[in-house]
């Protein structure tokens, strides 16, 4: 999502957010950088799938499974993928080319926000901050980049 914003000093800013498919590495992550990758998750999904198939295949023919049981199994199976989608990190960028006639410098601010709802809120806060003070707030997740 891209938004043009005019700052209080007349510079045109571009606010942009993009979904990060991989979690960005930070300095804190290198201390515990022993991730096993995607193989353990794939193995667990396969084991659970085989377990559910065997459970359904071996049930006696006269057993009636209530619909709420099937619904609860489906909700449980969808919980983690849905949580993964809703909690993905987003990169938020606010940048301006500056104004050489008025000797205003170009700036670029970058930050990471987790969650679809929070990124919309942060985009609105940053837009209001630029319109009011000609730059994003330092209290938010955005930081100036050189």
JSON list of N, CA, C and O in Angstrom, two decimals, residues 59-82:
[
{"chain": "A", "resi": 59, "resn": "UNK", "atom": "N", "xyz": [-12.43, -45.92, 12.78]},
{"chain": "A", "resi": 59, "resn": "UNK", "atom": "CA", "xyz": [-13.63, -45.83, 13.63]},
{"chain": "A", "resi": 59, "resn": "UNK", "atom": "C", "xyz": [-14.68, -46.83, 13.14]},
{"chain": "A", "resi": 59, "resn": "UNK", "atom": "O", "xyz": [-14.79, -47.08, 11.93]},
{"chain": "A", "resi": 60, "resn": "UNK", "atom": "N", "xyz": [-15.44, -47.39, 14.05]},
{"chain": "A", "resi": 60, "resn": "UNK", "atom": "CA", "xyz": [-16.49, -48.34, 13.65]},
{"chain": "A", "resi": 60, "resn": "UNK", "atom": "C", "xyz": [-17.56, -47.64, 12.80]},
{"chain": "A", "resi": 60, "resn": "UNK", "atom": "O", "xyz": [-17.79, -46.44, 12.91]},
{"chain": "A", "resi": 61, "resn": "UNK", "atom": "N", "xyz": [-18.23, -48.42, 11.97]},
{"chain": "A", "resi": 61, "resn": "UNK", "atom": "CA", "xyz": [-19.22, -47.87, 11.03]},
{"chain": "A", "resi": 61, "resn": "UNK", "atom": "C", "xyz": [-20.44, -47.30, 11.74]},
{"chain": "A", "resi": 61, "resn": "UNK", "atom": "O", "xyz": [-21.07, -46.37, 11.24]},
{"chain": "A", "resi": 62, "resn": "UNK", "atom": "N", "xyz": [-20.79, -47.83, 12.90]},
{"chain": "A", "resi": 62, "resn": "UNK", "atom": "CA", "xyz": [-22.00, -47.36, 13.58]},
{"chain": "A", "resi": 62, "resn": "UNK", "atom": "C", "xyz": [-21.75, -46.15, 14.50]},
{"chain": "A", "resi": 62, "resn": "UNK", "atom": "O", "xyz": [-22.70, -45.68, 15.14]},
{"chain": "A", "resi": 63, "resn": "UNK", "atom": "N", "xyz": [-20.54, -45.64, 14.55]},
{"chain": "A", "resi": 63, "resn": "UNK", "atom": "CA", "xyz": [-20.25, -44.45, 15.36]},
{"chain": "A", "resi": 63, "resn": "UNK", "atom": "C", "xyz": [-20.61, -43.21, 14.56]},
{"chain": "A", "resi": 63, "resn": "UNK", "atom": "O", "xyz": [-20.20, -43.03, 13.42]},
{"chain": "A", "resi": 64, "resn": "UNK", "atom": "N", "xyz": [-21.40, -42.35, 15.18]},
{"chain": "A", "resi": 64, "resn": "UNK", "atom": "CA", "xyz": [-21.80, -41.09, 14.54]},
{"chain": "A", "resi": 64, "resn": "UNK", "atom": "C", "xyz": [-20.99, -39.96, 15.18]},
{"chain": "A", "resi": 64, "resn": "UNK", "atom": "O", "xyz": [-21.04, -39.76, 16.39]},
{"chain": "A", "resi": 65, "resn": "UNK", "atom": "N", "xyz": [-20.26, -39.25, 14.34]},
{"chain": "A", "resi": 65, "resn": "UNK", "atom": "CA", "xyz": [-19.43, -38.14, 14.82]},
{"chain": "A", "resi": 65, "resn": "UNK", "atom": "C", "xyz": [-20.25, -36.85, 14.73]},
{"chain": "A", "resi": 65, "resn": "UNK", "atom": "O", "xyz": [-20.72, -36.49, 13.65]},
{"chain": "A", "resi": 66, "resn": "UNK", "atom": "N", "xyz": [-20.42, -36.16, 15.86]},
{"chain": "A", "resi": 66, "resn": "UNK", "atom": "CA", "xyz": [-21.18, -34.90, 15.82]},
{"chain": "A", "resi": 66, "resn": "UNK", "atom": "C", "xyz": [-20.45, -33.84, 14.98]},
{"chain": "A", "resi": 66, "resn": "UNK", "atom": "O", "xyz": [-19.22, -33.84, 14.87]},
{"chain": "A", "resi": 67, "resn": "UNK", "atom": "N", "xyz": [-21.23, -32.96, 14.42]},
{"chain": "A", "resi": 67, "resn": "UNK", "atom": "CA", "xyz": [-20.64, -31.93, 13.55]},
{"chain": "A", "resi": 67, "resn": "UNK", "atom": "C", "xyz": [-19.76, -30.96, 14.34]},
{"chain": "A", "resi": 67, "resn": "UNK", "atom": "O", "xyz": [-18.80, -30.43, 13.79]},
{"chain": "A", "resi": 68, "resn": "UNK", "atom": "N", "xyz": [-20.05, -30.75, 15.62]},
{"chain": "A", "resi": 68, "resn": "UNK", "atom": "CA", "xyz": [-19.24, -29.82, 16.40]},
{"chain": "A", "resi": 68, "resn": "UNK", "atom": "C", "xyz": [-17.82, -30.37, 16.61]},
{"chain": "A", "resi": 68, "resn": "UNK", "atom": "O", "xyz": [-16.87, -29.60, 16.75]},
{"chain": "A", "resi": 69, "resn": "UNK", "atom": "N", "xyz": [-17.68, -31.69, 16.61]},
{"chain": "A", "resi": 69, "resn": "UNK", "atom": "CA", "xyz": [-16.34, -32.28, 16.75]},
{"chain": "A", "resi": 69, "resn": "UNK", "atom": "C", "xyz": [-15.53, -31.99, 15.49]},
{"chain": "A", "resi": 69, "resn": "UNK", "atom": "O", "xyz": [-14.36, -31.60, 15.57]},
{"chain": "A", "resi": 70, "resn": "UNK", "atom": "N", "xyz": [-16.14, -32.18, 14.33]},
{"chain": "A", "resi": 70, "resn": "UNK", "atom": "CA", "xyz": [-15.45, -31.89, 13.08]},
{"chain": "A", "resi": 70, "resn": "UNK", "atom": "C", "xyz": [-15.11, -30.40, 12.96]},
{"chain": "A", "resi": 70, "resn": "UNK", "atom": "O", "xyz": [-14.01, -30.03, 12.51]},
{"chain": "A", "resi": 71, "resn": "UNK", "atom": "N", "xyz": [-16.03, -29.55, 13.39]},
{"chain": "A", "resi": 71, "resn": "UNK", "atom": "CA", "xyz": [-15.79, -28.11, 13.36]},
{"chain": "A", "resi": 71, "resn": "UNK", "atom": "C", "xyz": [-14.65, -27.72, 14.30]},
{"chain": "A", "resi": 71, "resn": "UNK", "atom": "O", "xyz": [-13.79, -26.92, 13.94]},
{"chain": "A", "resi": 72, "resn": "UNK", "atom": "N", "xyz": [-14.62, -28.31, 15.49]},
{"chain": "A", "resi": 72, "resn": "UNK", "atom": "CA", "xyz": [-13.53, -27.98, 16.43]},
{"chain": "A", "resi": 72, "resn": "UNK", "atom": "C", "xyz": [-12.18, -28.47, 15.91]},
{"chain": "A", "resi": 72, "resn": "UNK", "atom": "O", "xyz": [-11.16, -27.80, 16.08]},
{"chain": "A", "resi": 73, "resn": "UNK", "atom": "N", "xyz": [-12.15, -29.62, 15.25]},
{"chain": "A", "resi": 73, "resn": "UNK", "atom": "CA", "xyz": [-10.90, -30.10, 14.65]},
{"chain": "A", "resi": 73, "resn": "UNK", "atom": "C", "xyz": [-10.44, -29.16, 13.53]},
{"chain": "A", "resi": 73, "resn": "UNK", "atom": "O", "xyz": [-9.26, -28.83, 13.44]},
{"chain": "A", "resi": 74, "resn": "UNK", "atom": "N", "xyz": [-11.39, -28.71, 12.72]},
{"chain": "A", "resi": 74, "resn": "UNK", "atom": "CA", "xyz": [-11.04, -27.78, 11.63]},
{"chain": "A", "resi": 74, "resn": "UNK", "atom": "C", "xyz": [-10.53, -26.45, 12.18]},
{"chain": "A", "resi": 74, "resn": "UNK", "atom": "O", "xyz": [-9.54, -25.89, 11.69]},
{"chain": "A", "resi": 75, "resn": "UNK", "atom": "N", "xyz": [-11.17, -25.93, 13.22]},
{"chain": "A", "resi": 75, "resn": "UNK", "atom": "CA", "xyz": [-10.72, -24.67, 13.84]},
{"chain": "A", "resi": 75, "resn": "UNK", "atom": "C", "xyz": [-9.34, -24.82, 14.46]},
{"chain": "A", "resi": 75, "resn": "UNK", "atom": "O", "xyz": [-8.50, -23.92, 14.35]},
{"chain": "A", "resi": 76, "resn": "UNK", "atom": "N", "xyz": [-9.11, -25.94, 15.11]},
{"chain": "A", "resi": 76, "resn": "UNK", "atom": "CA", "xyz": [-7.80, -26.18, 15.71]},
{"chain": "A", "resi": 76, "resn": "UNK", "atom": "C", "xyz": [-6.72, -26.28, 14.63]},
{"chain": "A", "resi": 76, "resn": "UNK", "atom": "O", "xyz": [-5.62, -25.77, 14.79]},
{"chain": "A", "resi": 77, "resn": "UNK", "atom": "N", "xyz": [-7.06, -26.93, 13.51]},
{"chain": "A", "resi": 77, "resn": "UNK", "atom": "CA", "xyz": [-6.08, -27.06, 12.43]},
{"chain": "A", "resi": 77, "resn": "UNK", "atom": "C", "xyz": [-5.80, -25.73, 11.74]},
{"chain": "A", "resi": 77, "resn": "UNK", "atom": "O", "xyz": [-4.70, -25.50, 11.26]},
{"chain": "A", "resi": 78, "resn": "UNK", "atom": "N", "xyz": [-6.78, -24.83, 11.70]},
{"chain": "A", "resi": 78, "resn": "UNK", "atom": "CA", "xyz": [-6.60, -23.54, 11.05]},
{"chain": "A", "resi": 78, "resn": "UNK", "atom": "C", "xyz": [-6.03, -22.46, 11.96]},
{"chain": "A", "resi": 78, "resn": "UNK", "atom": "O", "xyz": [-5.66, -21.39, 11.47]},
{"chain": "A", "resi": 79, "resn": "UNK", "atom": "N", "xyz": [-5.98, -22.70, 13.26]},
{"chain": "A", "resi": 79, "resn": "UNK", "atom": "CA", "xyz": [-5.54, -21.67, 14.20]},
{"chain": "A", "resi": 79, "resn": "UNK", "atom": "C", "xyz": [-4.13, -21.18, 13.92]},
{"chain": "A", "resi": 79, "resn": "UNK", "atom": "O", "xyz": [-3.89, -19.99, 13.78]},
{"chain": "A", "resi": 80, "resn": "UNK", "atom": "N", "xyz": [-3.18, -22.09, 13.83]},
{"chain": "A", "resi": 80, "resn": "UNK", "atom": "CA", "xyz": [-1.79, -21.68, 13.66]},
{"chain": "A", "resi": 80, "resn": "UNK", "atom": "C", "xyz": [-1.49, -21.08, 12.28]},
{"chain": "A", "resi": 80, "resn": "UNK", "atom": "O", "xyz": [-0.78, -20.08, 12.21]},
{"chain": "A", "resi": 81, "resn": "UNK", "atom": "N", "xyz": [-2.01, -21.63, 11.18]},
{"chain": "A", "resi": 81, "resn": "UNK", "atom": "CA", "xyz": [-1.78, -20.93, 9.91]},
{"chain": "A", "resi": 81, "resn": "UNK", "atom": "C", "xyz": [-2.40, -19.54, 9.87]},
{"chain": "A", "resi": 81, "resn": "UNK", "atom": "O", "xyz": [-1.79, -18.59, 9.36]},
{"chain": "A", "resi": 82, "resn": "UNK", "atom": "N", "xyz": [-3.59, -19.39, 10.45]},
{"chain": "A", "resi": 82, "resn": "UNK", "atom": "CA", "xyz": [-4.23, -18.08, 10.48]},
{"chain": "A", "resi": 82, "resn": "UNK", "atom": "C", "xyz": [-3.44, -17.11, 11.36]},
{"chain": "A", "resi": 82, "resn": "UNK", "atom": "O", "xyz": [-3.23, -15.94, 10.99]}
]
